Coordinates of C-alpha atoms and ligand atoms in Angstrom, one line a residue:
M3 CA -0.2 0.2 0.2
G4 CA 1.1 3.3 -0.6
L5 CA 1.7 6.3 1.9
M6 CA -1.6 7.6 0.6
E7 CA -3.4 4.7 1.8
D8 CA -1.7 3.6 4.5
I9 CA -3.5 6.8 6.2
I10 CA -7.2 7.3 4.9
S11 CA -7.2 3.0 6.4
L12 CA -5.5 4.8 10.2
S13 CA -7.7 7.1 9.8
K14 CA -10.9 4.8 9.8
R15 CA -9.3 2.2 11.9
K16 CA -9.6 4.3 14.3
G17 CA -12.1 6.9 14.3
F18 CA -10.1 10.3 12.8
V19 CA -12.3 10.1 9.0
F20 CA -15.2 8.4 8.3
Q21 CA -17.1 7.7 4.1
S22 CA -19.9 10.1 4.6
S23 CA -23.4 7.6 4.6
D24 CA -20.9 4.6 4.0
I25 CA -23.9 1.9 4.8
Y26 CA -24.8 3.8 1.8
G27 CA -21.4 3.0 -0.2
G28 CA -20.7 7.3 0.5
L29 CA -21.4 9.7 -1.4
N30 CA -18.9 11.1 -2.9
G31 CA -16.7 13.8 -2.0
C32 CA -17.9 13.9 1.4
W33 CA -16.7 12.2 5.1
D34 CA -16.9 12.9 8.4
F35 CA -15.0 12.9 11.8
G36 CA -15.2 10.4 14.3
P37 CA -14.7 10.6 17.6
L38 CA -10.6 11.7 17.1
G39 CA -10.8 13.4 14.2
V40 CA -13.5 14.8 15.4
E41 CA -11.2 16.1 19.0
L42 CA -8.2 16.6 15.9
L43 CA -10.2 19.5 13.8
N44 CA -12.0 21.7 17.2
N45 CA -8.0 21.8 18.6
I46 CA -6.8 22.4 15.0
K47 CA -9.9 25.3 14.3
K48 CA -8.9 26.2 19.4
Q49 CA -5.1 27.5 18.6
W50 CA -6.3 28.9 15.0
W51 CA -8.8 30.8 16.6
Q52 CA -6.7 32.0 19.7
S53 CA -4.2 32.7 16.9
M54 CA -6.3 35.5 15.3
T55 CA -8.3 36.8 17.5
F56 CA -5.7 36.9 20.9
R57 CA -4.7 40.4 20.0
D58 CA -6.8 43.6 20.3
D59 CA -6.7 44.1 16.8
V60 CA -9.6 41.0 15.2
V61 CA -12.3 39.7 15.9
G62 CA -14.4 37.3 15.5
L63 CA -17.9 36.4 13.4
D64 CA -19.9 33.5 12.5
A65 CA -22.3 34.3 9.3
S66 CA -25.2 32.6 7.8
I67 CA -24.3 29.7 5.2
L68 CA -27.1 30.3 3.2
M69 CA -26.8 34.8 1.7
H70 CA -29.2 36.9 0.2
P71 CA -28.5 35.2 -3.3
R72 CA -27.5 39.2 -4.2
V73 CA -24.2 39.0 -2.8
W74 CA -23.2 36.3 -4.9
D75 CA -24.4 38.4 -8.1
A76 CA -21.9 41.3 -6.1
S77 CA -19.3 38.8 -5.8
G78 CA -19.0 37.7 -8.7
H79 CA -19.8 34.1 -7.9
T80 CA -22.9 33.6 -9.7
K81 CA -21.1 34.4 -13.0
Q82 CA -17.4 33.2 -12.9
F83 CA -17.2 31.2 -10.4
S84 CA -16.6 28.0 -12.2
D85 CA -14.0 25.2 -13.1
P86 CA -13.1 24.6 -16.5
M87 CA -14.4 21.2 -17.6
I88 CA -13.5 18.3 -19.8
D89 CA -15.2 14.9 -20.7
N90 CA -13.4 12.2 -22.8
K91 CA -15.6 10.9 -25.4
T92 CA -14.8 7.6 -25.1
T93 CA -14.4 7.2 -21.1
K94 CA -17.5 9.3 -20.6
K95 CA -15.6 10.5 -17.9
R96 CA -15.2 14.5 -17.0
F97 CA -11.9 15.8 -15.7
R98 CA -11.4 19.2 -14.6
A99 CA -9.7 20.3 -17.8
D100 CA -6.0 22.2 -15.6
N101 CA -6.5 19.4 -13.1
L102 CA -5.4 17.3 -16.1
I103 CA -2.4 19.3 -16.9
E104 CA -1.1 19.6 -13.5
E105 CA -1.4 15.9 -13.4
H106 CA 1.2 16.1 -16.7
I107 CA 2.9 18.6 -15.4
Q108 CA 3.4 15.5 -12.6
K109 CA 4.2 12.4 -14.5
L110 CA 6.8 14.9 -16.6
R111 CA 8.9 15.7 -13.6
K112 CA 9.2 11.8 -12.4
K113 CA 10.3 11.3 -15.7
K114 CA 13.0 13.3 -14.6
K115 CA 11.5 15.3 -17.7
T116 CA 12.2 18.8 -16.1
D117 CA 12.5 21.5 -19.0
E118 CA 9.4 19.7 -20.6
A119 CA 7.2 19.8 -16.6
D120 CA 8.8 24.2 -16.6
A121 CA 7.3 24.4 -20.0
L122 CA 4.8 23.6 -19.7
E123 CA 4.2 25.2 -16.3
Y124 CA 5.3 28.4 -18.2
K125 CA 2.1 27.9 -20.5
L126 CA -0.6 26.5 -17.8
E127 CA 0.3 29.9 -16.0
H128 CA -0.1 31.8 -19.0
I129 CA -3.7 30.6 -20.7
N130 CA -6.2 32.6 -21.4
H131 CA -9.1 31.2 -22.6
N132 CA -10.6 27.5 -22.0
S133 CA -9.6 26.7 -25.6
D134 CA -5.8 26.7 -24.2
L135 CA -6.5 24.7 -22.5
Y136 CA -7.9 21.6 -25.0
D137 CA -5.2 22.7 -27.1
L138 CA -2.7 22.1 -24.7
I139 CA -3.9 18.9 -23.7
I140 CA -3.7 17.7 -27.1
E141 CA -0.1 19.3 -27.9
Y142 CA 0.9 17.5 -24.9
G143 CA -0.9 13.7 -26.0
I144 CA -2.5 13.8 -23.1
T145 CA -5.1 11.0 -22.3
D146 CA -7.2 9.2 -20.7
E147 CA -7.3 5.8 -20.4
G148 CA -5.4 5.6 -23.5
S149 CA -8.0 7.7 -25.1
A150 CA -6.9 11.4 -26.3
E151 CA -10.7 11.6 -27.4
W152 CA -11.9 14.5 -26.1
T153 CA -14.5 16.8 -26.0
D154 CA -14.5 20.9 -26.0
V155 CA -13.4 23.0 -22.1
K156 CA -16.4 24.1 -20.7
N157 CA -17.1 26.1 -17.5
F158 CA -18.8 24.5 -15.0
N159 CA -20.3 26.9 -11.9
L160 CA -18.9 25.2 -8.4
M161 CA -22.4 26.7 -6.7
F162 CA -24.6 24.4 -4.6
K163 CA -28.5 25.8 -5.3
T164 CA -31.0 25.1 -2.9
F165 CA -34.8 26.8 -2.6
V166 CA -36.4 29.0 0.5
G167 CA -39.5 28.7 1.0
P168 CA -42.2 26.3 -0.8
V169 CA -42.2 27.5 -4.0
E170 CA -39.0 25.9 -5.5
D171 CA -38.7 28.9 -8.1
S172 CA -36.0 31.1 -9.3
S173 CA -36.9 33.8 -7.2
A174 CA -36.4 31.6 -4.1
V175 CA -32.9 30.6 -5.5
V176 CA -30.3 30.8 -2.8
Y177 CA -27.0 29.1 -2.9
L178 CA -24.6 27.3 0.3
R179 CA -21.7 29.3 0.3
P180 CA -18.4 28.2 -1.8
E181 CA -16.1 30.7 0.8
S182 CA -17.3 32.3 4.4
A183 CA -15.5 35.6 3.2
Q184 CA -18.4 36.7 1.6
G185 CA -20.3 36.6 5.4
I186 CA -17.5 39.2 7.1
F187 CA -17.6 41.4 3.7
V188 CA -21.0 42.2 4.0
N189 CA -20.6 42.7 8.0
F190 CA -17.9 45.0 7.5
K191 CA -20.0 47.9 8.8
N192 CA -22.1 46.1 11.8
V193 CA -18.6 44.3 13.5
M194 CA -16.4 47.9 13.0
E195 CA -19.3 49.6 14.8
S196 CA -20.0 47.7 17.8
A197 CA -16.9 46.7 18.3
R198 CA -15.6 49.6 18.1
Q199 CA -12.4 49.1 16.3
K200 CA -10.9 51.5 14.0
V201 CA -8.8 50.7 10.5
P202 CA -6.7 48.4 11.0
Y203 CA -8.8 45.6 11.8
G204 CA -9.6 41.8 11.0
I205 CA -12.6 39.4 11.4
A206 CA -12.4 35.9 11.9
Q207 CA -13.9 33.2 10.8
I208 CA -14.4 29.2 10.4
G209 CA -17.0 27.9 9.1
K210 CA -18.6 25.4 6.2
A211 CA -18.0 25.7 2.4
F212 CA -19.3 24.0 0.0
R213 CA -18.3 23.7 -3.8
N214 CA -19.3 21.0 -6.8
E215 CA -15.9 20.2 -7.5
I216 CA -16.2 18.3 -10.9
N217 CA -13.8 15.8 -9.5
T218 CA -12.9 15.1 -5.6
K219 CA -9.6 13.5 -5.2
N220 CA -6.9 12.5 -2.6
F221 CA -8.9 12.3 0.8
L222 CA -9.6 15.6 2.1
F223 CA -7.7 17.8 0.1
R224 CA -10.7 18.2 -3.2
T225 CA -13.9 17.9 -1.4
R226 CA -17.4 18.8 -2.4
E227 CA -17.8 20.1 1.6
F228 CA -15.4 21.2 3.5
E229 CA -14.4 23.8 6.3
Q230 CA -12.4 27.3 5.9
M231 CA -10.4 29.2 8.5
E232 CA -10.4 33.5 6.6
M233 CA -9.3 36.6 8.3
Q234 CA -10.4 39.8 6.4
Y235 CA -7.9 42.6 7.3
F236 CA -9.1 45.6 6.7
V237 CA -6.7 48.9 6.0
K238 CA -6.2 51.9 4.1
P239 CA -5.2 51.3 0.2
G240 CA -1.7 51.7 -0.8
E241 CA -0.6 50.0 2.7
E242 CA -2.2 46.9 2.1
M243 CA 1.7 44.9 1.4
K244 CA 2.9 45.8 4.2
F245 CA -0.4 43.8 6.3
F246 CA 0.4 41.3 3.4
D247 CA 4.3 40.4 4.3
E248 CA 2.8 40.0 8.1
W249 CA -0.3 38.0 7.8
Q250 CA 2.3 35.8 5.5
G251 CA 4.5 35.6 7.9
L252 CA 2.3 34.9 10.6
R253 CA 0.1 32.3 8.7
W254 CA 3.3 30.2 7.4
D255 CA 4.9 30.0 11.2
W256 CA 2.0 28.7 12.5
Y257 CA 2.0 26.1 10.6
K258 CA 5.9 25.2 11.9
N259 CA 5.4 25.8 15.6
L260 CA 2.2 23.6 15.1
G261 CA 4.7 20.6 14.1
I262 CA 4.6 21.0 10.2
P263 CA 8.7 20.9 8.9
E264 CA 9.7 24.1 7.2
N265 CA 10.8 21.2 4.7
K266 CA 7.5 20.0 4.0
L267 CA 6.4 24.0 3.5
K268 CA 6.6 25.4 0.1
L269 CA 5.8 29.3 -0.9
K270 CA 4.2 29.5 -4.3
V271 CA 3.6 33.1 -5.5
H272 CA 0.3 33.9 -7.9
E273 CA 1.9 35.0 -11.4
K274 CA -1.6 35.6 -12.6
L275 CA -3.8 36.9 -11.1
A276 CA -7.9 36.6 -10.1
H277 CA -9.6 39.8 -11.4
Y278 CA -9.9 41.1 -7.7
A279 CA -6.6 40.4 -6.3
N280 CA -3.0 42.8 -6.6
R281 CA -0.7 40.1 -5.2
A282 CA -1.8 36.5 -4.2
I283 CA 0.9 33.6 -2.1
D284 CA -0.7 30.3 -1.9
I285 CA 1.4 27.9 1.5
E286 CA 1.6 25.0 -0.3
F287 CA 2.2 21.9 2.1
E288 CA 3.9 18.5 0.3
F289 CA 1.2 15.9 0.9
P290 CA 1.5 12.7 -0.1
F291 CA 0.8 12.9 -3.9
G292 CA 3.4 15.7 -4.5
F293 CA 3.0 19.3 -2.9
G294 CA -0.4 21.5 -2.8
E295 CA -2.1 24.1 -1.8
I296 CA -3.6 24.8 1.8
E297 CA -3.6 28.1 2.4
G298 CA -3.7 31.7 0.5
I299 CA -2.5 34.5 1.2
H300 CA -4.3 37.9 -1.0
S301 CA -4.4 41.2 -1.1
R302 CA -8.0 41.9 -2.7
T303 CA -8.3 45.4 -2.7
D304 CA -11.4 47.0 -2.0
F305 CA -13.8 44.9 -4.8
D306 CA -15.9 43.5 -2.5
L307 CA -15.9 46.0 -0.3
K308 CA -16.8 48.2 -3.9
Q309 CA -19.0 46.0 -5.2
H310 CA -21.6 45.2 -1.8
Q311 CA -22.0 49.0 -1.9
E312 CA -23.2 49.7 -5.6
F313 CA -25.2 46.0 -5.1
S314 CA -26.6 47.3 -1.5
S315 CA -26.5 51.2 -2.0
K316 CA -25.3 51.3 1.4
K317 CA -22.0 52.8 2.1
L318 CA -19.0 50.8 3.3
E319 CA -17.0 53.2 3.3
Y320 CA -14.0 54.2 7.0
V321 CA -14.5 57.2 8.5
D322 CA -10.9 58.1 10.0
T323 CA -11.9 61.5 12.5
V324 CA -8.5 62.5 13.0
N325 CA -6.4 62.7 9.2
K326 CA -10.4 63.4 8.1
E327 CA -10.5 60.9 5.5
R328 CA -12.6 59.0 4.3
Y329 CA -12.3 55.9 2.0
V330 CA -13.4 52.2 1.6
P331 CA -10.2 49.7 3.2
Y332 CA -8.6 47.6 1.2
V333 CA -8.4 44.2 2.2
V334 CA -5.9 41.4 3.0
E335 CA -7.2 37.5 3.3
T336 CA -5.7 34.7 5.2
S337 CA -7.8 31.8 3.5
A338 CA -6.9 28.0 5.0
G339 CA -8.7 25.3 4.7
A340 CA -9.7 24.0 8.2
T341 CA -10.2 19.9 6.8
R342 CA -7.5 20.5 4.4
G343 CA -5.2 21.5 7.4
L344 CA -6.8 18.0 9.2
M345 CA -4.9 16.1 5.8
A346 CA -1.3 18.1 6.6
F347 CA -1.0 17.4 9.7
L348 CA -2.0 14.1 10.0
S349 CA 0.2 13.4 6.8
A350 CA 3.2 15.5 8.9
A351 CA 3.0 13.6 11.4
Y352 CA 2.4 10.1 11.0
E353 CA 5.6 7.9 10.8
V354 CA 6.8 4.0 10.6
E355 CA 9.7 3.1 12.8
K356 CA 11.2 0.9 13.5
I357 CA 12.5 0.3 17.4
V358 CA 14.5 -2.8 19.4
E359 CA 12.7 -3.9 22.7
N360 CA 13.6 -6.6 23.9
D361 CA 16.7 -7.0 22.4
K362 CA 14.4 -7.3 19.2
E363 CA 13.6 -5.3 16.2
D364 CA 9.8 -4.4 15.6
S365 CA 8.2 -1.2 15.0
R366 CA 5.9 1.3 15.0
T367 CA 3.1 3.7 14.4
V368 CA 3.4 7.0 15.8
L369 CA 1.5 10.2 14.9
R370 CA 4.1 12.7 16.5
F371 CA 0.9 15.2 16.7
D372 CA 2.4 18.4 18.5
P373 CA 0.5 18.1 21.8
R374 CA -1.7 20.7 21.2
L375 CA -3.1 18.5 18.3
S376 CA -3.5 15.5 19.9
P377 CA -7.2 14.3 20.6
I378 CA -6.4 12.6 23.7
K379 CA -3.6 14.2 26.1
A380 CA -3.1 11.4 28.6
A381 CA -4.1 7.3 28.2
I382 CA -3.9 5.4 31.9
F383 CA -3.0 2.5 31.8
P384 CA -3.4 -0.2 34.9
L385 CA -0.4 -2.2 34.9
V386 CA -2.8 -5.2 36.5
N387 CA -6.7 -5.9 37.1
R388 CA -5.9 -6.7 40.5
D389 CA -4.7 -5.2 43.7
G390 CA -6.7 -2.0 43.4
L391 CA -4.8 -1.2 40.8
P392 CA -8.2 -0.6 38.8
E393 CA -9.6 1.7 41.1
L394 CA -6.6 3.7 41.8
A395 CA -6.1 4.5 37.9
Q396 CA -9.8 4.9 37.9
N397 CA -9.3 7.7 39.9
I398 CA -6.4 9.4 38.4
H399 CA -7.5 9.4 35.1
K400 CA -11.3 11.1 36.5
D401 CA -9.0 13.4 38.4
L402 CA -7.3 14.3 35.0
Q403 CA -10.0 14.2 32.8
R404 CA -11.7 17.0 33.7
H405 CA -9.0 19.2 32.3
F406 CA -8.4 16.8 29.1
T407 CA -9.0 14.5 26.9
T408 CA -8.0 10.7 28.7
E409 CA -8.2 7.3 27.5
Y410 CA -8.5 4.5 30.7
D411 CA -7.3 1.1 29.1
S412 CA -7.3 -1.6 31.0
A413 CA -6.5 -4.4 28.1
G414 CA -3.5 -6.3 27.1
A415 CA -0.1 -6.7 27.7
I416 CA 1.2 -3.0 28.2
G417 CA 3.5 -2.6 25.3
R418 CA 0.2 -3.1 22.5
R419 CA -1.4 -0.6 25.2
Y420 CA 1.0 1.6 24.5
R421 CA 1.1 0.5 20.7
R422 CA -3.0 1.9 20.6
Q423 CA -2.1 5.3 21.6
D424 CA 1.0 5.7 19.7
E425 CA -0.7 5.7 16.2
V426 CA -3.0 8.2 17.8
G427 CA -1.0 10.4 18.5
T428 CA -1.3 10.4 22.7
P429 CA 1.4 12.0 23.8
Y430 CA 1.8 10.9 27.6
C431 CA 0.5 7.3 29.3
I432 CA 0.1 6.8 32.7
T433 CA 0.8 3.5 34.4
I434 CA -0.3 2.8 37.7
D435 CA 1.9 -0.2 39.8
S436 CA 2.3 -1.3 42.8
D437 CA 4.4 1.7 43.0
T438 CA 1.9 4.0 43.3
Q439 CA 0.0 2.0 46.4
S440 CA 3.9 1.6 48.2
D441 CA 4.9 5.7 47.5
N442 CA 2.7 7.1 45.1
T443 CA 4.4 7.9 42.2
V444 CA 3.5 6.6 38.1
T445 CA 5.4 6.2 35.5
V446 CA 5.4 8.8 33.1
R447 CA 6.4 7.7 29.5
E448 CA 6.8 9.8 27.0
R449 CA 5.5 8.7 23.2
D450 CA 8.8 10.7 20.9
S451 CA 11.7 9.4 22.9
M452 CA 9.4 6.4 24.7
Q453 CA 11.8 7.8 28.1
Q454 CA 9.4 6.7 30.9
E455 CA 10.1 9.1 34.6
K456 CA 8.4 8.9 37.8
I457 CA 6.0 11.1 38.6
A458 CA 4.7 11.7 41.9
V459 CA 0.6 11.2 42.1
D460 CA 0.0 15.2 43.7
K461 CA 2.3 16.7 40.7
L462 CA 1.4 14.5 38.1
K463 CA -1.8 17.6 37.0
L464 CA 0.0 20.2 37.1
Y465 CA 3.3 17.5 35.4
L466 CA 0.8 16.9 32.4
L467 CA -0.4 20.9 32.0
E468 CA 2.8 21.6 31.6
K469 CA 4.1 19.8 29.0
L470 CA 0.4 20.4 27.0
S471 CA 0.1 24.2 26.5
Ligands
ATP788 P1 -8.2 25.2 -5.8 O1 -7.3 25.6 -6.4 O2 -7.7 24.0 -5.3 O3 -9.4 25.1 -6.1 P2 -8.9 27.8 -4.7 O4 -7.3 28.2 -4.7 O5 -9.9 27.8 -5.3 O6 -8.4 26.2 -4.4 P3 -9.8 29.4 -2.3 O7 -10.5 29.3 -2.7 O8 -8.0 30.4 -1.9 O9 -9.3 27.3 -3.3 O10 -10.0 28.9 -0.8 C1 -9.0 29.2 0.8 C2 -9.1 27.5 1.4 O11 -9.7 27.0 1.2 C3 -7.6 26.7 0.0 O12 -6.2 26.9 0.5 C4 -8.0 24.8 0.8 O13 -6.9 24.7 1.9 C5 -9.8 25.1 1.0 N1 -10.4 24.3 0.1 C6 -10.7 25.4 -1.0 N2 -11.1 24.1 -1.7 C7 -11.5 22.9 -1.4 C8 -12.4 22.5 -1.7 N3 -12.7 21.8 -2.9 N4 -11.7 21.2 -0.6 C9 -11.3 21.1 0.3 N5 -10.8 22.6 1.1 C10 -11.0 22.9 0.1

């Protein structure tokens, strides 16, 4: 099995991620987070939320998923939020045309045809029309199952449509939001006035977004329902580049400080910019299938606020009473995927390590999560299930559980119990043995070093709280 399959299999077996509607054969592009997955996801979101809102100039928001349909006219999504789609006439399979070419580039790189790959990448970055994509697919002989019979490239709008109320006609159409950002733009004034913020200031939001992606693949990487963590920072026009640099640095450090090795991160500068942007960069992570975007940092100018001002006829200006000026602020946004990020943290943490135990060579699967992200913080084991040890262990378990997630495990040999916790990334295992009765100590074993330490029971809670923070 490949690395990706190993991670997917572990995710299912241990209860991180299941297919949506599994017993019905699954629903493409949708996933459910199991008991450990939801803890991990919540921990990622908590770290992000704190990094954003534990400062004076960023406040939070939770806007609704369904919004007034005019929002999407103003933002440009009804007209322009589409991907180029192409069908193979022989295999009847549908693809995103740009992704087909990207995959071909990866194949060329694998075959060490670097010059050809670079040339194709350059051409892909500079295409202007859908017909250019078609021409590249033909020119490079890209096939599906050997067939080069392709249709023209057409645009496919990615927004999911539904209806409000009982009548399913065009006046009742609403969309599931394809990004959380617009909820922030339309609340720019509400938030500024109620939270008494002054430019520069930011609004942070975590929430679901939906895109009817043409192809879903690579596990959580491209799904139809996903979660975003977005922050829009409103600045004075002309000051956006300074804040862009600042946020880019902060976001890079966030991943690094939460345990993603820097050699697995890369910045990709966008040469071709979206119609609303004057600068854009992606933070990419090296997934088992190659580098892919985990977060976009965009300088969106005043495009969104000006559009909403025009479409709603409500002024969305900032009045600077000190300098006696008024303007529509520019926006620097950081847009991260929470669920795609979870996959990055999971892939970065995953390791199958060779170990020697009792003079025997063995291996263990370990998730080396930063303890702040670990779904379970400590596991408690009574060495044997007699002589009062289970009662002592339960007391310690219940006491620690008031502060963080713990698991009680009394089944099987201690070595097996360690392995079970290593596999889900639990940083500390605590064994209660006869010493606990005689001198009030427990053995704490650390996941990565596998070092064991004797700790007094009355110092245990503080010891762990310090290590976990
Ligand atoms: P792509 O080019 O890969 O379709 P994008 O550039 O449209 O992505 P953005 O609109 O910038 O992506 O979205 C911001 C973040 O939201 C991305 O960095 C990613 O982490 C997440 N994201 C976007 N689309 C999806 C999806 N279909 N599934 C999971 N996460 C997604």
